Coordinates of C-alpha atoms in Angstrom, one line a residue:
M1 CA 0.1 0.0 0.0
D2 CA 2.9 2.4 0.8
N3 CA 4.2 2.0 -2.8
M4 CA 0.7 2.5 -4.4
H5 CA 1.7 5.5 -6.5
T6 CA 5.3 6.5 -7.4
D7 CA 4.6 8.9 -10.4
L8 CA 4.9 12.4 -9.0
P9 CA 2.6 15.1 -10.1
K10 CA 4.2 17.9 -12.1
T11 CA 1.8 20.6 -11.2
I12 CA -0.2 21.9 -8.3
N13 CA -3.4 21.2 -10.3
E14 CA -2.4 17.5 -11.0
A15 CA -1.6 17.0 -7.3
L16 CA -4.9 18.5 -6.2
K17 CA -6.9 16.2 -8.6
I18 CA -5.0 13.1 -7.1
L19 CA -6.1 14.5 -3.7
A20 CA -9.8 15.0 -4.9
Y21 CA -10.2 11.7 -6.6
N22 CA -8.6 9.1 -4.5
D23 CA -10.7 8.0 -1.5
Y24 CA -7.8 6.6 0.5
F25 CA -6.7 10.2 1.2
W26 CA -10.0 10.8 3.0
T27 CA -10.3 7.6 5.1
S28 CA -10.2 8.4 8.8
P29 CA -7.1 6.5 10.3
Q30 CA -7.8 3.7 12.7
K31 CA -6.8 4.2 16.3
T32 CA -4.0 1.6 15.9
V33 CA -2.5 3.4 12.9
K34 CA -0.3 6.4 13.7
S35 CA -1.2 9.3 11.3
H36 CA -0.3 12.9 11.3
I37 CA -3.6 13.9 9.4
T38 CA -7.3 13.4 10.2
P39 CA -9.1 14.5 7.1
H40 CA -11.7 17.1 7.3
P41 CA -15.0 16.8 5.3
K42 CA -15.0 20.6 4.3
D43 CA -11.4 20.1 2.9
Q44 CA -12.8 17.4 0.5
E45 CA -15.6 19.7 -0.7
T46 CA -13.2 22.5 -1.4
V47 CA -10.7 20.3 -3.1
R48 CA -13.4 18.9 -5.4
S49 CA -14.5 22.4 -6.2
L50 CA -11.1 23.5 -7.2
A51 CA -10.4 20.3 -9.3
E52 CA -13.6 20.7 -11.2
S53 CA -13.3 24.3 -11.9
Q54 CA -14.2 25.0 -15.5
Y55 CA -11.9 28.1 -15.5
S56 CA -8.2 28.5 -14.8
W57 CA -7.6 29.6 -11.1
T58 CA -7.2 33.0 -9.7
E59 CA -4.1 33.7 -7.7
K60 CA -6.2 33.3 -4.4
Q61 CA -7.5 29.9 -5.6
A62 CA -3.9 28.8 -6.4
R63 CA -2.7 29.7 -2.9
L64 CA -5.7 28.0 -1.3
A65 CA -4.7 24.8 -3.3
V66 CA -1.1 25.0 -1.9
V67 CA -2.5 25.5 1.6
I68 CA -4.5 22.4 1.5
L69 CA -1.9 20.3 -0.2
K70 CA 0.6 21.2 2.5
R71 CA -2.0 20.1 5.1
Y72 CA -2.1 16.7 3.4
L73 CA 1.6 16.4 2.6
T74 CA 2.2 13.5 5.0
K75 CA -0.6 11.6 3.3
F76 CA 1.2 12.0 0.0
Q77 CA 4.4 10.9 1.3
K78 CA 2.9 7.8 3.0
Y79 CA 1.7 6.8 -0.5
G80 CA 5.0 7.2 -2.1
M81 CA 4.6 10.8 -3.5
D82 CA 6.8 13.4 -1.9
I83 CA 5.4 16.5 -3.4
K84 CA 7.3 18.9 -0.9
P85 CA 9.6 20.3 -3.8
L86 CA 6.5 21.0 -5.8
L87 CA 5.0 22.8 -2.8
D88 CA 8.1 24.8 -2.1
K89 CA 8.2 26.0 -5.8
P90 CA 4.7 25.7 -7.1
I91 CA 4.0 25.1 -10.8
Y92 CA 0.6 25.3 -12.3
D93 CA -1.1 24.2 -15.5
E94 CA -2.2 27.6 -16.5
A95 CA -1.5 31.3 -15.9
F96 CA -3.8 32.8 -13.2
R97 CA -7.2 34.1 -14.2
V98 CA -7.4 37.9 -13.5
I99 CA -11.0 38.9 -12.6
N100 CA -12.0 42.4 -13.4
F101 CA -15.7 42.5 -12.4
D102 CA -17.0 45.7 -10.8
K103 CA -18.6 43.6 -7.9
I104 CA -17.1 40.4 -6.8
I105 CA -17.1 38.4 -3.6
E106 CA -14.7 35.6 -2.8
K107 CA -14.0 33.1 0.0
F108 CA -10.3 32.5 0.5
I109 CA -7.6 31.4 3.0
D110 CA -4.8 33.8 3.9
E111 CA -1.1 33.2 4.5
D112 CA -1.9 32.3 8.2
D113 CA -4.4 29.7 7.2
I114 CA -7.4 31.8 8.3
E115 CA -10.6 31.6 6.2
K116 CA -11.7 35.0 5.0
I117 CA -14.2 36.7 2.7
E118 CA -13.4 39.5 0.4
I119 CA -16.0 41.7 -1.0
R120 CA -15.1 44.3 -3.8
F121 CA -17.2 47.0 -5.5
Q122 CA -17.0 50.5 -6.7
Y123 CA -18.7 53.2 -4.5
N124 CA -22.3 52.3 -3.8
K125 CA -24.0 54.1 -0.8
K126 CA -26.7 51.4 -0.3
I127 CA -24.1 48.5 -0.1
I128 CA -21.9 50.4 2.1
Q129 CA -24.7 51.1 4.5
L130 CA -25.7 47.4 4.5
I131 CA -22.0 46.6 5.4
R132 CA -22.3 49.1 8.1
C133 CA -25.5 47.5 9.4
L134 CA -23.8 44.1 9.3
K135 CA -20.9 45.4 11.4
D136 CA -23.1 47.4 13.9
K137 CA -26.1 45.2 14.2
K138 CA -24.9 41.7 14.1
G139 CA -22.4 41.5 17.0
L140 CA -19.2 41.4 15.0
P141 CA -16.2 41.6 17.2
A142 CA -13.8 44.5 16.7
G143 CA -11.3 43.6 14.1
Y144 CA -13.6 41.2 12.2
S145 CA -13.4 43.5 9.1
Q146 CA -10.8 45.6 7.4
Y147 CA -11.4 48.2 4.6
D148 CA -8.7 48.8 1.8
G149 CA -9.6 52.2 0.3
E150 CA -6.9 51.9 -2.4
N151 CA -8.3 48.7 -3.8
K152 CA -11.9 49.4 -2.9
K153 CA -12.4 46.2 -1.0
W154 CA -13.7 44.9 2.4
T155 CA -12.1 41.9 4.0
F156 CA -14.0 39.9 6.7
L157 CA -13.2 37.0 8.9
H158 CA -15.2 34.0 7.8
S159 CA -17.9 33.0 10.4
D160 CA -21.4 31.9 10.1
V161 CA -22.7 35.5 10.4
T162 CA -20.4 37.0 7.8
A163 CA -20.8 34.2 5.4
Y164 CA -24.7 34.5 5.6
Y165 CA -25.2 38.0 5.5
L166 CA -22.5 39.0 3.0
T167 CA -23.9 36.3 0.6
L168 CA -27.4 37.9 1.1
I169 CA -25.9 41.3 0.1
A170 CA -23.9 39.8 -2.9
V171 CA -27.0 38.0 -4.3
R172 CA -29.2 41.0 -3.8
Y173 CA -26.8 43.2 -5.7
D174 CA -25.7 40.8 -8.5
F175 CA -22.1 40.2 -7.3
K176 CA -20.0 37.6 -9.1
F177 CA -19.0 34.6 -7.0
T178 CA -15.6 33.1 -7.9
D179 CA -16.9 29.6 -7.0
S180 CA -19.8 27.9 -5.2
R181 CA -18.3 27.6 -1.6
L182 CA -20.0 30.7 -0.1
L183 CA -23.3 29.6 -1.5
D184 CA -22.7 26.2 -0.1
D185 CA -21.9 27.8 3.3
Y186 CA -25.1 29.9 3.1
D187 CA -27.3 26.8 2.6
Q188 CA -25.8 25.1 5.6
I189 CA -25.9 28.2 7.9
K190 CA -29.4 29.5 7.0
P191 CA -31.4 27.1 9.3
E192 CA -29.3 28.1 12.2
I193 CA -29.1 31.8 11.6
T194 CA -32.9 32.2 11.1
S195 CA -33.6 30.6 14.3
H196 CA -31.0 32.5 16.2
K197 CA -31.9 34.7 19.3
Q198 CA -30.3 38.0 19.9
A199 CA -27.4 37.9 22.2
S200 CA -27.7 39.5 25.8
A201 CA -25.4 39.7 28.8
N202 CA -25.6 39.4 32.5
L203 CA -23.3 40.0 35.4
I204 CA -23.1 36.8 37.4
G205 CA -20.7 36.4 40.2
G206 CA -18.6 39.4 39.1
H207 CA -18.3 37.9 35.5
I208 CA -19.8 38.8 32.2
V209 CA -21.9 35.9 30.8
I210 CA -23.3 36.2 27.4
N211 CA -26.5 34.4 26.4
H212 CA -27.5 33.0 22.9
A213 CA -23.9 33.8 21.6
T214 CA -22.8 32.4 18.4
E215 CA -19.8 30.0 18.4
S216 CA -17.6 32.6 16.8
L217 CA -18.6 35.2 19.3
N218 CA -17.9 32.8 22.4
D219 CA -14.5 31.9 20.9
Y220 CA -13.5 35.6 20.3
W221 CA -14.7 36.6 23.8
K222 CA -12.5 33.8 25.5
E223 CA -9.5 34.6 23.5
N224 CA -9.6 38.4 23.4
I225 CA -12.1 39.9 26.1
K226 CA -12.4 37.6 29.0
A227 CA -9.1 38.5 30.5
K228 CA -9.8 42.2 30.5
T229 CA -11.1 44.1 33.4
L230 CA -14.8 44.0 34.1
L231 CA -15.3 47.7 33.1
Q232 CA -13.5 47.1 29.8
Q233 CA -15.7 44.0 29.2
V234 CA -18.8 46.1 29.7
D235 CA -17.4 48.8 27.3
T236 CA -16.8 45.9 24.7
L237 CA -20.4 44.7 24.7
K238 CA -21.6 47.6 22.5
N239 CA -19.2 46.4 19.9
F240 CA -21.4 43.2 19.6
S241 CA -24.7 45.1 19.7
I242 CA -25.3 43.7 23.2
R243 CA -26.9 46.3 25.6
T244 CA -25.3 47.1 29.1
N245 CA -28.6 47.7 30.7
G246 CA -28.7 46.2 34.2
I247 CA -24.9 45.8 34.4
S248 CA -22.8 47.9 36.6
A249 CA -19.0 47.8 36.6
P250 CA -16.9 49.9 39.1
A251 CA -14.6 52.5 37.5
N252 CA -12.1 55.0 38.6
S253 CA -13.7 58.0 37.1
T254 CA -17.2 59.2 36.3
L255 CA -16.2 59.6 32.6
S256 CA -14.9 56.1 32.2
Y257 CA -18.1 54.7 33.7
K258 CA -20.3 56.8 31.4
I259 CA -18.4 55.7 28.3
A260 CA -18.3 52.0 29.3
H261 CA -22.0 51.8 30.2
N262 CA -23.2 53.7 27.2
N263 CA -24.7 51.6 24.3
W264 CA -23.7 54.1 21.6
H265 CA -20.6 54.3 19.7
H266 CA -20.6 58.1 18.9
L267 CA -20.4 60.1 22.1
W268 CA -19.7 63.8 22.8
I269 CA -17.7 64.8 25.8
D270 CA -18.3 68.4 26.8
S271 CA -15.0 70.2 27.4
K272 CA -16.7 72.6 29.9
G273 CA -17.5 69.6 32.1
Y274 CA -14.2 67.4 31.6
S275 CA -10.6 68.3 31.4
K276 CA -8.3 66.8 28.9
N277 CA -6.5 64.9 31.7
E278 CA -9.8 63.3 32.7
V279 CA -10.4 62.1 29.0
I280 CA -6.9 60.6 28.8
R281 CA -7.2 58.9 32.1
S282 CA -10.6 57.4 30.9
L283 CA -9.2 56.3 27.7
T284 CA -6.3 54.5 29.5
E285 CA -8.7 53.0 31.9
L286 CA -10.8 51.6 29.0
D287 CA -7.7 50.4 27.0
C288 CA -8.5 52.5 24.0
Y289 CA -5.1 52.5 22.5
P290 CA -3.9 52.8 19.8
L291 CA -6.1 55.9 19.3
I292 CA -6.6 58.1 16.1
M293 CA -6.7 61.9 16.7
P294 CA -7.9 63.6 13.5
V295 CA -6.7 67.2 13.0
S296 CA -9.0 69.6 11.3
G297 CA -7.1 72.2 9.3
D298 CA -3.5 73.2 9.5
I299 CA -1.7 73.8 12.9
H300 CA -0.4 77.5 12.8
M301 CA -2.8 79.6 14.9
Q302 CA -2.0 80.6 18.5
E303 CA -5.0 78.9 19.7
D304 CA -4.5 75.6 17.8
V305 CA -0.9 75.3 18.9
K306 CA -1.7 76.0 22.5
N307 CA -4.6 73.4 22.3
F308 CA -2.2 70.8 20.6
W309 CA 0.4 71.4 23.5
E310 CA -2.2 71.0 26.2
W311 CA -3.2 67.5 24.8
L312 CA 0.6 66.6 24.5
N313 CA 1.2 67.5 28.2
A314 CA -2.0 65.6 29.1
F315 CA -0.4 62.6 27.4
K316 CA 2.8 63.0 29.3
Q317 CA 1.1 63.4 32.6
N318 CA -0.7 59.9 32.0
G319 CA 2.6 58.1 31.1
I320 CA 2.5 58.5 27.2
D321 CA 5.8 59.2 25.7
I322 CA 5.0 62.0 23.1
L323 CA 8.1 61.0 21.1
N324 CA 8.0 57.4 21.0
D325 CA 4.3 56.5 21.5
C326 CA 2.8 59.2 19.0
S327 CA 3.0 58.8 15.3
W328 CA 2.3 61.8 12.9
G329 CA 0.5 61.1 9.6
F330 CA 1.0 64.5 8.1
D331 CA 3.7 67.3 8.4
V332 CA 3.3 70.6 10.1
K333 CA 4.9 73.5 8.0
E334 CA 8.1 74.9 9.3
P335 CA 7.5 78.3 10.8
L336 CA 9.8 81.2 9.8
Y337 CA 9.7 84.9 11.1
K338 CA 8.6 87.4 8.3
K339 CA 12.0 89.2 8.8
D340 CA 13.9 86.1 7.8
I341 CA 12.2 85.6 4.3
D342 CA 11.7 87.7 1.4
K343 CA 9.0 85.7 -0.1
F344 CA 5.7 85.9 1.7
T345 CA 3.9 83.1 -0.1
D346 CA 6.1 80.1 0.4
E347 CA 3.8 77.2 0.9
K348 CA 6.4 75.1 2.7
H349 CA 6.6 77.5 5.8
W350 CA 4.3 79.5 8.0
L351 CA 5.3 83.2 8.2
V352 CA 5.0 84.2 11.8
S353 CA 4.5 87.8 12.6
N354 CA 7.4 89.6 14.4
Q355 CA 4.8 90.7 17.0
Q356 CA 4.0 87.2 18.1
S357 CA 5.9 85.7 21.1
H358 CA 9.1 83.6 20.8
E359 CA 7.4 80.9 22.9
F360 CA 4.6 80.5 20.3
F361 CA 7.3 80.3 17.6
E362 CA 9.2 77.7 19.5
N363 CA 6.2 75.6 20.3
L364 CA 5.1 75.6 16.5
Y365 CA 8.7 74.9 15.5
E366 CA 8.8 71.8 17.9
L367 CA 5.4 70.5 16.3
H368 CA 7.0 70.8 13.0
Q369 CA 10.1 68.7 14.0
M370 CA 8.1 66.1 15.7
S371 CA 5.7 65.7 12.7
K372 CA 8.7 65.3 10.3
Q373 CA 10.7 62.8 12.5
F374 CA 8.1 60.5 14.3
K375 CA 6.1 58.7 11.6
L376 CA 6.7 55.0 12.6
I377 CA 3.8 53.0 13.7
S378 CA 4.6 49.9 15.8
D379 CA 2.8 47.7 18.3
N380 CA 3.8 50.4 21.0
T381 CA 2.2 53.3 19.2
K382 CA -0.6 54.8 21.3
I383 CA -1.6 58.0 19.4
I384 CA -1.8 58.5 15.7
F385 CA -2.4 62.0 14.3
V386 CA -4.0 62.2 10.9
R387 CA -5.3 65.1 8.8
N388 CA -6.7 64.6 5.3
R389 CA -6.1 61.0 4.6
I390 CA -5.1 57.6 6.0
P391 CA -1.4 57.5 6.6
R392 CA 0.4 54.9 4.5
A393 CA 2.4 53.8 7.5
L394 CA -1.0 53.0 9.2
I395 CA -2.1 50.9 6.3
K396 CA 1.1 48.8 6.2
S397 CA 1.3 48.4 10.0
K398 CA -1.9 46.1 10.1
I399 CA -2.6 47.4 13.8
K400 CA -6.1 47.5 15.0
V401 CA -7.0 51.1 15.9
R402 CA -9.6 51.0 18.9
A403 CA -11.1 54.5 19.0
S404 CA -10.9 58.0 17.6
L405 CA -10.9 61.2 19.6
I406 CA -11.9 64.3 17.6
A407 CA -10.6 67.3 19.6
L408 CA -8.0 69.0 17.5
G409 CA -9.1 71.9 15.3
G410 CA -12.4 72.6 17.0
G411 CA -13.5 69.1 17.7
Y412 CA -16.8 69.4 15.8
Y413 CA -16.1 67.1 12.9
A414 CA -13.4 65.0 11.2
S415 CA -12.3 66.4 7.8
G416 CA -10.6 64.4 5.1
T417 CA -11.3 61.8 2.4
D418 CA -14.2 59.5 2.4
N419 CA -11.6 56.7 3.0
L420 CA -10.5 58.4 6.3
K421 CA -14.2 59.0 7.2
R422 CA -15.1 55.3 6.7
L423 CA -12.1 54.3 8.8
L424 CA -13.3 56.4 11.6
E425 CA -16.8 55.1 11.3
N426 CA -15.4 51.5 11.3
L427 CA -14.0 52.0 14.8
P428 CA -15.5 50.6 17.9
K429 CA -15.7 54.1 19.6
K430 CA -15.8 57.6 18.2
L431 CA -15.5 60.3 20.8
Y432 CA -15.9 64.2 20.3
Y433 CA -14.4 66.7 22.7
S434 CA -15.5 70.3 22.4
D435 CA -17.5 73.0 23.9
H436 CA -20.5 72.6 21.6
Q437 CA -22.3 69.5 20.7
P438 CA -21.1 68.4 17.2
S439 CA -23.0 67.1 14.4
S440 CA -21.9 64.1 12.4
W441 CA -21.4 64.2 8.7
D442 CA -24.8 63.2 7.0
W443 CA -23.4 60.3 4.8
H444 CA -24.2 57.9 7.6
D445 CA -26.9 59.7 9.3
R446 CA -25.3 59.2 12.7
V447 CA -26.5 60.7 16.0
I448 CA -23.9 61.8 18.5
L449 CA -25.0 61.5 22.1
K450 CA -23.8 63.6 25.0
L451 CA -22.2 61.8 27.9

């Protein structure tokens, strides 16, 4: 039996067909036989789907084939076929198929062997609102979705909820499916989803207990939330559309308590009632870092510079290193005294009046220097300043921003591109800090509640 097959497949396509059409690969091993692999029924469905594809594979389908073949490598070796060299340097029957549909949905497995769903489309307000509804109303954990503005695509972790509702959206709006796997998932999931009850939470013995939770929510809660403080757990419930009513967790400050126990994501903090220090202490207690701070307009007026430094000093007083823990996604123009320059319209500089204080000039110059030097984003970054667009460093970093604080440049709204606005709307928490209640931009028709 071990020498059943000695002809090695020359391409990944051939190897996958061998795996698809030979039942001995899918026989569960007897307890007395040592085996590294226990076959999974869903793998067989996926392999058959790829093997029987009437079209050449896309690049993602090809990567999926390699991932699965690596999973069953020991089975191949057991039957006399060592395909490891082929897996290390894959060869395919045909060039990859490039899909140029305006609207497309695809299930794939990424480099970390995690199932995901990608949905791509040109701007469509209704589809975006439905995706927002999926995120906000169906209890998706933070980080379950990512938006790539450059490529106009959303990527979701695959779960019963995302597979079901994204398939509904795709069918309703005539998306192209790259294969039948998502539709097959939909058929299997539908009976469970339609009978599902809305999740709720109770405080029992000092611990949050979630009722009627999906398997994916339970797993996520155990892995990412359960070890947090009780206050942070309560604050997280809103991210799953689970109400905090009837639950009370102790907090070190009134503001922390109000934010955590509020069921809304968009909240206004009245600057006449709370200091900047109180805001930062609350954000720290609720573990809201990394945090985005959008900046409206350019920083060059005396009031803007004063306000900026008050925030930086509040960071320092609460243990945040303003040099190493802060990242700048834009440049503050270099200030020059008017007497030092002949050209009064140089866009690379701010021309500071000779009547203004030297302290103002020094503070503005230091902001300029920090904005030029501190652009790195790492796992230790706590504050990210942005202005008109999403910084490339943020896109490349893959970190998960947890909240935004709109307080610089008036604190009334977040300016910038639609991509930046969508990023801010995606976050688990969006806070405004100003002396007048702000109004949200009307594209999402959001309401901002006062704390």
